[in-house]
PDB file of C-alpha atoms in Angstrom:
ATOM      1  CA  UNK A  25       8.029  32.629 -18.862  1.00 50.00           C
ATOM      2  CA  UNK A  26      10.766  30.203 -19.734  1.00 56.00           C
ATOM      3  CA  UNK A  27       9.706  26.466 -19.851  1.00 69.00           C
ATOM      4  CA  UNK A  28      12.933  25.060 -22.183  1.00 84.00           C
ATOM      5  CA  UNK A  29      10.095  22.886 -23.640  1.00 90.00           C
ATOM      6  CA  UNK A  30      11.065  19.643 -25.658  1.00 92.00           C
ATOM      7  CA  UNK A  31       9.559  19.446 -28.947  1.00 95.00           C
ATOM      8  CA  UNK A  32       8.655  16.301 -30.572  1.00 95.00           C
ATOM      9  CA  UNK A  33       8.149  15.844 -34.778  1.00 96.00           C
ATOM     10  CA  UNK A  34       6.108  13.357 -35.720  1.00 96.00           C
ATOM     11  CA  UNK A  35       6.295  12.913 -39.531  1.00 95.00           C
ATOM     12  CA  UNK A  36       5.177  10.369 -41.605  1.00 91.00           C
ATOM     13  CA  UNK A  37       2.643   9.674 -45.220  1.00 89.00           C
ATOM     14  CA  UNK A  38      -0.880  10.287 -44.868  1.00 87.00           C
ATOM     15  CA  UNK A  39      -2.857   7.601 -43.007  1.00 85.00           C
ATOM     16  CA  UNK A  40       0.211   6.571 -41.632  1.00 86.00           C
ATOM     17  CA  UNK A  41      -0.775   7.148 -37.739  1.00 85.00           C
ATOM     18  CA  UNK A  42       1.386   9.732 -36.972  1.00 89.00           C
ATOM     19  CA  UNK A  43      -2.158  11.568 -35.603  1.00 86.00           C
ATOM     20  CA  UNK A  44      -2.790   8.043 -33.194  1.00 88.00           C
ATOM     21  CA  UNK A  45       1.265   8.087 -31.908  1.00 91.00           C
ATOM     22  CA  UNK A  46       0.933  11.700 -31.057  1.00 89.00           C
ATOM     23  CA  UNK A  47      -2.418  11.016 -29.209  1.00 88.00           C
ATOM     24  CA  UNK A  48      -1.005   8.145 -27.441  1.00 89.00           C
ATOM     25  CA  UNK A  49       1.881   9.887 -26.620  1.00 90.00           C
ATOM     26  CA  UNK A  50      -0.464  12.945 -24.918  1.00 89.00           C
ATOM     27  CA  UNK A  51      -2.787  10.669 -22.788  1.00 88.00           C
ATOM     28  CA  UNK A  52      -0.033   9.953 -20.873  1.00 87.00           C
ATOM     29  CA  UNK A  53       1.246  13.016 -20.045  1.00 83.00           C
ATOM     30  CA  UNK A  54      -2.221  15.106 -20.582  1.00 77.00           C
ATOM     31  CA  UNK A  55      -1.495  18.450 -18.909  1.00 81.00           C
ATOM     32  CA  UNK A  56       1.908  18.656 -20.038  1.00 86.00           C
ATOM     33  CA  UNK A  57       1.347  18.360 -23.366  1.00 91.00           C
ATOM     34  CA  UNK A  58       0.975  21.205 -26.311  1.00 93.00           C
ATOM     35  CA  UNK A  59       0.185  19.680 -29.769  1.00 93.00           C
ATOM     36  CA  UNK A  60       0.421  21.341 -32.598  1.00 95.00           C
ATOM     37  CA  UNK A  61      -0.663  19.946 -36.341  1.00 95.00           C
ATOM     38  CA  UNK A  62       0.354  21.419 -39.519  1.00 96.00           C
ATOM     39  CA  UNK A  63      -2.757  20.745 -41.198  1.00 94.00           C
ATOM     40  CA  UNK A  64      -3.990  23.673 -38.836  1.00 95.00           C
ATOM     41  CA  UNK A  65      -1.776  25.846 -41.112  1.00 97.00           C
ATOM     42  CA  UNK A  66      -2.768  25.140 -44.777  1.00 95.00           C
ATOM     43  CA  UNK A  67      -3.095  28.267 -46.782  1.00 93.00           C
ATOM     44  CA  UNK A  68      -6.266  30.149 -46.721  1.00 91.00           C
ATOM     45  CA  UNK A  69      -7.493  29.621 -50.413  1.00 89.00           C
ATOM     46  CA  UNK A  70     -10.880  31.883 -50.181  1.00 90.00           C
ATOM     47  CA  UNK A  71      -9.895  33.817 -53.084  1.00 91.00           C
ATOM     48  CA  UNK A  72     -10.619  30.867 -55.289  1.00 91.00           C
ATOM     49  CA  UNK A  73     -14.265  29.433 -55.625  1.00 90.00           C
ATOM     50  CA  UNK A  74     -14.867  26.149 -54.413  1.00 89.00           C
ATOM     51  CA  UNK A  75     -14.533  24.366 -57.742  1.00 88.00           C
ATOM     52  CA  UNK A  76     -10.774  25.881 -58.254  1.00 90.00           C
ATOM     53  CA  UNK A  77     -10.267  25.062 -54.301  1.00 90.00           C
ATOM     54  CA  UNK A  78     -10.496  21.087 -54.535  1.00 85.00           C
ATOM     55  CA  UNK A  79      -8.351  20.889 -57.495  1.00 87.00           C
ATOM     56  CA  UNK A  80      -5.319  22.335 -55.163  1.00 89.00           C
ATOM     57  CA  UNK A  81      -2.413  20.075 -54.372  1.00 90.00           C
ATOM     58  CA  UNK A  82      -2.858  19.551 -50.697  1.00 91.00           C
ATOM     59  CA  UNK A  83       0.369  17.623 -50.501  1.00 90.00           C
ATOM     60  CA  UNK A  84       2.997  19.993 -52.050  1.00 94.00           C
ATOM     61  CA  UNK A  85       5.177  22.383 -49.143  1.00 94.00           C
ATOM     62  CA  UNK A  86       3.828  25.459 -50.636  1.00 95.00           C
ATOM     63  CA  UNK A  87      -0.009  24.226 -49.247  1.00 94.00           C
ATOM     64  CA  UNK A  88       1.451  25.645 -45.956  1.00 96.00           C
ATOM     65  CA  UNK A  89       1.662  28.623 -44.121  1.00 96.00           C
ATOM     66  CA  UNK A  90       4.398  26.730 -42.716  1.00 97.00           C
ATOM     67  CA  UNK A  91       6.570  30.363 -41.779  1.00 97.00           C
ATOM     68  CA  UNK A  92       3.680  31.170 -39.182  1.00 97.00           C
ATOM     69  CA  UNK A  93       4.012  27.472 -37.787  1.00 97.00           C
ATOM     70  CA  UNK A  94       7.449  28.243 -37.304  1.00 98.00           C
ATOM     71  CA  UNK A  95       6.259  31.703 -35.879  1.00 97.00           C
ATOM     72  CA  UNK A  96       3.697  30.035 -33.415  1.00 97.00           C
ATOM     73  CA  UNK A  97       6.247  27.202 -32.482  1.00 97.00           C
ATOM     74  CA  UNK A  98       8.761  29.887 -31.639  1.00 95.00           C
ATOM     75  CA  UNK A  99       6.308  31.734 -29.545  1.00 95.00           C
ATOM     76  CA  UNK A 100       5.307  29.141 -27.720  1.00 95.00           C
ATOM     77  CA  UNK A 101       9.063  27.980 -26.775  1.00 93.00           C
ATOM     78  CA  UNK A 102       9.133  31.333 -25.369  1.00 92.00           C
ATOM     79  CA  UNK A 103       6.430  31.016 -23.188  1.00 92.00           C
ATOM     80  CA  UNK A 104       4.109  32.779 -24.999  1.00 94.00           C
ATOM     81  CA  UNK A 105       0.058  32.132 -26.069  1.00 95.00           C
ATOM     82  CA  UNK A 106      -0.477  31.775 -29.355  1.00 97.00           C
ATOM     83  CA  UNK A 107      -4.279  32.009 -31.323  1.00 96.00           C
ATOM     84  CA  UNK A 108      -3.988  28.571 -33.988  1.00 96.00           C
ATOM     85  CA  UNK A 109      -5.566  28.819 -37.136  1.00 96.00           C
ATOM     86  CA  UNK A 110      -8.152  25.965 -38.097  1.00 95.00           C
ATOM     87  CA  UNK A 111      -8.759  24.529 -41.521  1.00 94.00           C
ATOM     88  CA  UNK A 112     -12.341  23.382 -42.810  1.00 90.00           C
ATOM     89  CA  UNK A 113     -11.305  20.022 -44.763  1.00 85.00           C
ATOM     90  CA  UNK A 114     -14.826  20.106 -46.283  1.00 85.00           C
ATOM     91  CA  UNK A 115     -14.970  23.874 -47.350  1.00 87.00           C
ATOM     92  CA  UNK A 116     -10.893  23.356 -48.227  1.00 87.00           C
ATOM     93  CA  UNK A 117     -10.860  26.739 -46.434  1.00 91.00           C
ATOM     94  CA  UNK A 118      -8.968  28.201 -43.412  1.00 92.00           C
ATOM     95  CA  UNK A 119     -12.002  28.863 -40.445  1.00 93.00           C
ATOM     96  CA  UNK A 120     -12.776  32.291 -39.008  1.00 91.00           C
ATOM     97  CA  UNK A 121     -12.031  30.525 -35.310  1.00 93.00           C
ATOM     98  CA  UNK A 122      -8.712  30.736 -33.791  1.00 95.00           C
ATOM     99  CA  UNK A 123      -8.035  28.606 -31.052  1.00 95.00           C
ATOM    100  CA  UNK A 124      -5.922  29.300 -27.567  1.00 95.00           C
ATOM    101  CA  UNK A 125      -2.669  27.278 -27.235  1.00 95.00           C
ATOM    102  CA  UNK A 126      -0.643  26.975 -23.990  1.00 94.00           C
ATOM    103  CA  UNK A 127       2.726  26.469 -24.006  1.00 92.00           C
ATOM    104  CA  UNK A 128       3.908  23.189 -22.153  1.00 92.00           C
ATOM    105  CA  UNK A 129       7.027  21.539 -21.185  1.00 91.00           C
ATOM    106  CA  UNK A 130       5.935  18.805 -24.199  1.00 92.00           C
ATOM    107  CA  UNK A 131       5.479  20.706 -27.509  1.00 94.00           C
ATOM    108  CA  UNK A 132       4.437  17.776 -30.209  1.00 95.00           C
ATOM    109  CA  UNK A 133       4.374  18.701 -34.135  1.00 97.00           C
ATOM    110  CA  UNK A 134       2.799  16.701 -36.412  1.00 95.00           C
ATOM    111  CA  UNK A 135       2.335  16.307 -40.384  1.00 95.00           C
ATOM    112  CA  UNK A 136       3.148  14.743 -43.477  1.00 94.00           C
ATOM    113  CA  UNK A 137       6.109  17.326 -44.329  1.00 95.00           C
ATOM    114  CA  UNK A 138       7.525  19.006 -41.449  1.00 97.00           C
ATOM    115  CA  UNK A 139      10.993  17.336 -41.635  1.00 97.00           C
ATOM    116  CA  UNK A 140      11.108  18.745 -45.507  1.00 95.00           C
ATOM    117  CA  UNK A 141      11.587  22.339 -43.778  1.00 95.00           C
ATOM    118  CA  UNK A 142      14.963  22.708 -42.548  1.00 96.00           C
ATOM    119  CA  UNK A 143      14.348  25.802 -40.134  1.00 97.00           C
ATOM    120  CA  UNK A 144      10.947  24.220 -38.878  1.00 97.00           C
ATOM    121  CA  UNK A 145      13.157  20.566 -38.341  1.00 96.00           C
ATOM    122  CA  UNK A 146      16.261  22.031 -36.087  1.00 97.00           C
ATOM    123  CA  UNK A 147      13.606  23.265 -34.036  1.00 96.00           C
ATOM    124  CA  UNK A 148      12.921  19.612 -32.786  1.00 96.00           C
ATOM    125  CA  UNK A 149      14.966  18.005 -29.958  1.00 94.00           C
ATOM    126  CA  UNK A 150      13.121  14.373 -31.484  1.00 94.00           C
ATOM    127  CA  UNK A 151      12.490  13.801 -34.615  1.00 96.00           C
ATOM    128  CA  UNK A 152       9.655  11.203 -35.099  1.00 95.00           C
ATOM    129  CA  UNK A 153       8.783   9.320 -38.550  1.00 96.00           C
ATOM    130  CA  UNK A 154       5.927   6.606 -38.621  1.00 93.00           C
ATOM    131  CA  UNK A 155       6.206   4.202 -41.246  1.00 91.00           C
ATOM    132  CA  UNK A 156       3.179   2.083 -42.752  1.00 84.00           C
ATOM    133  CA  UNK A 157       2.429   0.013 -46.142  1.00 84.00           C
ATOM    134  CA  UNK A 158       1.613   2.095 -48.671  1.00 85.00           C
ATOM    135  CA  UNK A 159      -1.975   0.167 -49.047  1.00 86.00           C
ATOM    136  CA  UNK A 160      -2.767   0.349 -45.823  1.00 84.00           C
ATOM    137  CA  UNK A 161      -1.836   3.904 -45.722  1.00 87.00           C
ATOM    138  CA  UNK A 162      -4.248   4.343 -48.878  1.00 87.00           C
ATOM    139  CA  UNK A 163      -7.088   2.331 -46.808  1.00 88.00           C
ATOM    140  CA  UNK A 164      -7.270   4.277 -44.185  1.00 86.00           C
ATOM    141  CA  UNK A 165      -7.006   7.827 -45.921  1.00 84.00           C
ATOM    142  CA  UNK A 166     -10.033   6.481 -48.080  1.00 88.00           C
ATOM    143  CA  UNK A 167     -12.105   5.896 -44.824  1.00 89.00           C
ATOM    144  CA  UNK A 168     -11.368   8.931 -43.573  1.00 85.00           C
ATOM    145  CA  UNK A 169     -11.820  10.945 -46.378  1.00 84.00           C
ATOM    146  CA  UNK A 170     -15.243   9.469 -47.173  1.00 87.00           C
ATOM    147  CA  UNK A 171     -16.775   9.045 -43.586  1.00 86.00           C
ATOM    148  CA  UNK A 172     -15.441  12.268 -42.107  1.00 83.00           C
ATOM    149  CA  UNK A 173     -14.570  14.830 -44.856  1.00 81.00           C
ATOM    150  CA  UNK A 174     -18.003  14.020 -47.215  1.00 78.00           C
ATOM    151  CA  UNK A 175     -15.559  12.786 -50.066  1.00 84.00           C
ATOM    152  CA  UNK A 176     -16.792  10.850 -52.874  1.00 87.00           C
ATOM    153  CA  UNK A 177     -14.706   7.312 -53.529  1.00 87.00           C
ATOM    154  CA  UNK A 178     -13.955   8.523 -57.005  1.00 88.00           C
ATOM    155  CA  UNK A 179     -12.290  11.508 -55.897  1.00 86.00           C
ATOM    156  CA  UNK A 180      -9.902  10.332 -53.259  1.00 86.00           C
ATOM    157  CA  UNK A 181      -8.522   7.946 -55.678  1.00 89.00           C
ATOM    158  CA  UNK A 182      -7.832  10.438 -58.189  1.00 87.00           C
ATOM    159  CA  UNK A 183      -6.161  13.042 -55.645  1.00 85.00           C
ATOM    160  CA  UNK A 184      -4.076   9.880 -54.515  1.00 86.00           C
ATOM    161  CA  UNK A 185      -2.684   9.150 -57.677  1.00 88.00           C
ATOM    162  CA  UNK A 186      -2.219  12.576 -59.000  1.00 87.00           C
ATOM    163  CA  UNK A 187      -0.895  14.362 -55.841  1.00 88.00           C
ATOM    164  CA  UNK A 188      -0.786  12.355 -52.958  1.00 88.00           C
ATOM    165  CA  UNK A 189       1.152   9.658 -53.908  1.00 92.00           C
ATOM    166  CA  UNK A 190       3.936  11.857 -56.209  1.00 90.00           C
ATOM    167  CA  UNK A 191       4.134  13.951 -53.611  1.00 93.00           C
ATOM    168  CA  UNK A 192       4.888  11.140 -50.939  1.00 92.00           C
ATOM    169  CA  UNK A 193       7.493  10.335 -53.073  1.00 93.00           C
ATOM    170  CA  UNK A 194       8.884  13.421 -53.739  1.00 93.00           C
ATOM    171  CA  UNK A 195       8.504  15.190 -50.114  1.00 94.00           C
ATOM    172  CA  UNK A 196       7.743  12.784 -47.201  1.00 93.00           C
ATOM    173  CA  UNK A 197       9.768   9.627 -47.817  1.00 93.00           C
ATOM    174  CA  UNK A 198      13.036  11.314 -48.628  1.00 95.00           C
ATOM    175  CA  UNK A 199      12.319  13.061 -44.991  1.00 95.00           C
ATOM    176  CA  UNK A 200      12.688   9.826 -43.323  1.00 94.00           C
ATOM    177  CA  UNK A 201      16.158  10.405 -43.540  1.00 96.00           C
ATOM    178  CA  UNK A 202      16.129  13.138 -40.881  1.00 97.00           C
ATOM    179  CA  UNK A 203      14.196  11.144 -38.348  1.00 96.00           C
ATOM    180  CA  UNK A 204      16.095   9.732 -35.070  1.00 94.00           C
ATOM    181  CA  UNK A 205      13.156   7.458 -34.470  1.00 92.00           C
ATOM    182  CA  UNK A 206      11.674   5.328 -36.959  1.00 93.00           C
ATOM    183  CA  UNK A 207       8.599   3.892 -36.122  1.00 93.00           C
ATOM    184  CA  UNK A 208       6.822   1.276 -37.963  1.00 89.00           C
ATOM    185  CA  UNK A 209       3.114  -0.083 -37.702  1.00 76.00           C
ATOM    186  CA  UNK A 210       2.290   3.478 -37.116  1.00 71.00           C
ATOM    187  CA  UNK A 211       0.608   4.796 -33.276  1.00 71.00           C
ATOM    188  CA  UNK A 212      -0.430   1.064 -32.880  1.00 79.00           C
ATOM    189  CA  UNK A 213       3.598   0.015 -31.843  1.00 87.00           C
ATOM    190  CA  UNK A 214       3.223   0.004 -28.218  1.00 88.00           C
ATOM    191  CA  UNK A 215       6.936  -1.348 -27.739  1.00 91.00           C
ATOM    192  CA  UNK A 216       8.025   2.106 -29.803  1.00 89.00           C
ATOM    193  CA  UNK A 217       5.419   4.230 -27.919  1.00 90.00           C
ATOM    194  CA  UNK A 218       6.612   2.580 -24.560  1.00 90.00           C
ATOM    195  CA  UNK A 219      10.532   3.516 -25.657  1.00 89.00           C
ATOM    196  CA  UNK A 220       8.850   7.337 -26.400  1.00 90.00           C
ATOM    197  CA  UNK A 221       7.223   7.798 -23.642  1.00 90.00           C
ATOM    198  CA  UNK A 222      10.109   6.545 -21.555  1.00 91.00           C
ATOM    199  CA  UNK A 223      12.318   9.138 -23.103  1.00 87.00           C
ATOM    200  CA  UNK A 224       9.806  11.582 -22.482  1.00 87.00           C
ATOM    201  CA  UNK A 225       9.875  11.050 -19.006  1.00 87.00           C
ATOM    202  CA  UNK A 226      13.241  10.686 -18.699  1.00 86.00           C
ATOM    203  CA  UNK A 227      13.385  14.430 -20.084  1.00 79.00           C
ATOM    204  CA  UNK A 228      10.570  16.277 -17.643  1.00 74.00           C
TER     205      UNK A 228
END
């Protein structure tokens, strides 16, 4: 089955709201959207005991199975069913469950560094980066981490300053270059999401 899908990036720093764009983006065109995250593909780590685990850098390239992304993304343009991996943020450990994905005409990627891979970024007809503050970027990934991942306050500031942060520096911002949309204010810029979805439409 041949559906010529158009796949959407959506890049951007942690807590930036690339996750709320690509959400917005899907309620509007629900059953003709496949999302895909690359968090679903961080490497399975079970070798290592827990203690070893959360010492990892999370937000380096090589935290990725990013080749069976590209794998899954490829599969899907052609039409096929793929079984996603999921990732346990608490355990820091890829999940026995694999999930069903249909492909769709609408094929959105998201993640902090999927423009930094050049064979995972030509695979994009639009490349997507969302642009916050880097405190308000902090803010939210400290809510998050805390209320929904069981962090302690202590510990998300240290990973920010010894990984995440570096690494933002070092990986995601220099991706902005790629981007064809720039999107600032993050999935809360309905004049930007208005534009997307437009394009979108124009598209299917």
């Amino acid at each position: 089955m041949e559906l010529n899908p158009i796949v959407i990036g959506i890049a951007g720093g942690t807590g930036s709201g690339k996750s709320t764009l690509a959400d917005n983006i899907k309620k509007e065109f629900e059953n003709n959207i496949t999302m895909l995250s690359h968090d679903y593909y961080y490497k399975n780590n079970e070798h290592l005991p827990f203690e070893e685990r959360v010492k990892l850098n999370y937000d380096h390239p090589n935290a990725f199975e990013t080749d069976l992304l590209i794998e899954h993304l490829q599969n899907l343009k052609n039409g096929e069913i793929i079984q996603r991996p999921s990732y346990s943020f608490i355990e820091h450990l890829r999940e026995q469950k694999t999930y069903d994905v249909v492909p769709k005409k609408v094929i959105i990627v998201e993640g902090i560094l999927i423009f930094e891979n050049k064979t995972l970024r030509d695979m994009m007809d639009i490349k997507i980066f969302v642009d916050a503050d880097a405190d308000i970027r902090f803010i939210r990934r400290l809510l998050r981490d805390v209320e929904e991942r069981g962090r302690t306050l202590p510990s998300v500031v240290e990973q920010y300053c010894n990984t995440v942060k570096p690494m933002h520096e070092q990986f995601v911002e220099p991706s902005k270059k790629y981007a064809d949309i720039i999107v600032p204010e993050g999935g809360h810029n309905k004049v930007a999401l208005n534009m997307i979805v437009e394009k979108i439409r124009s598209i299917i």
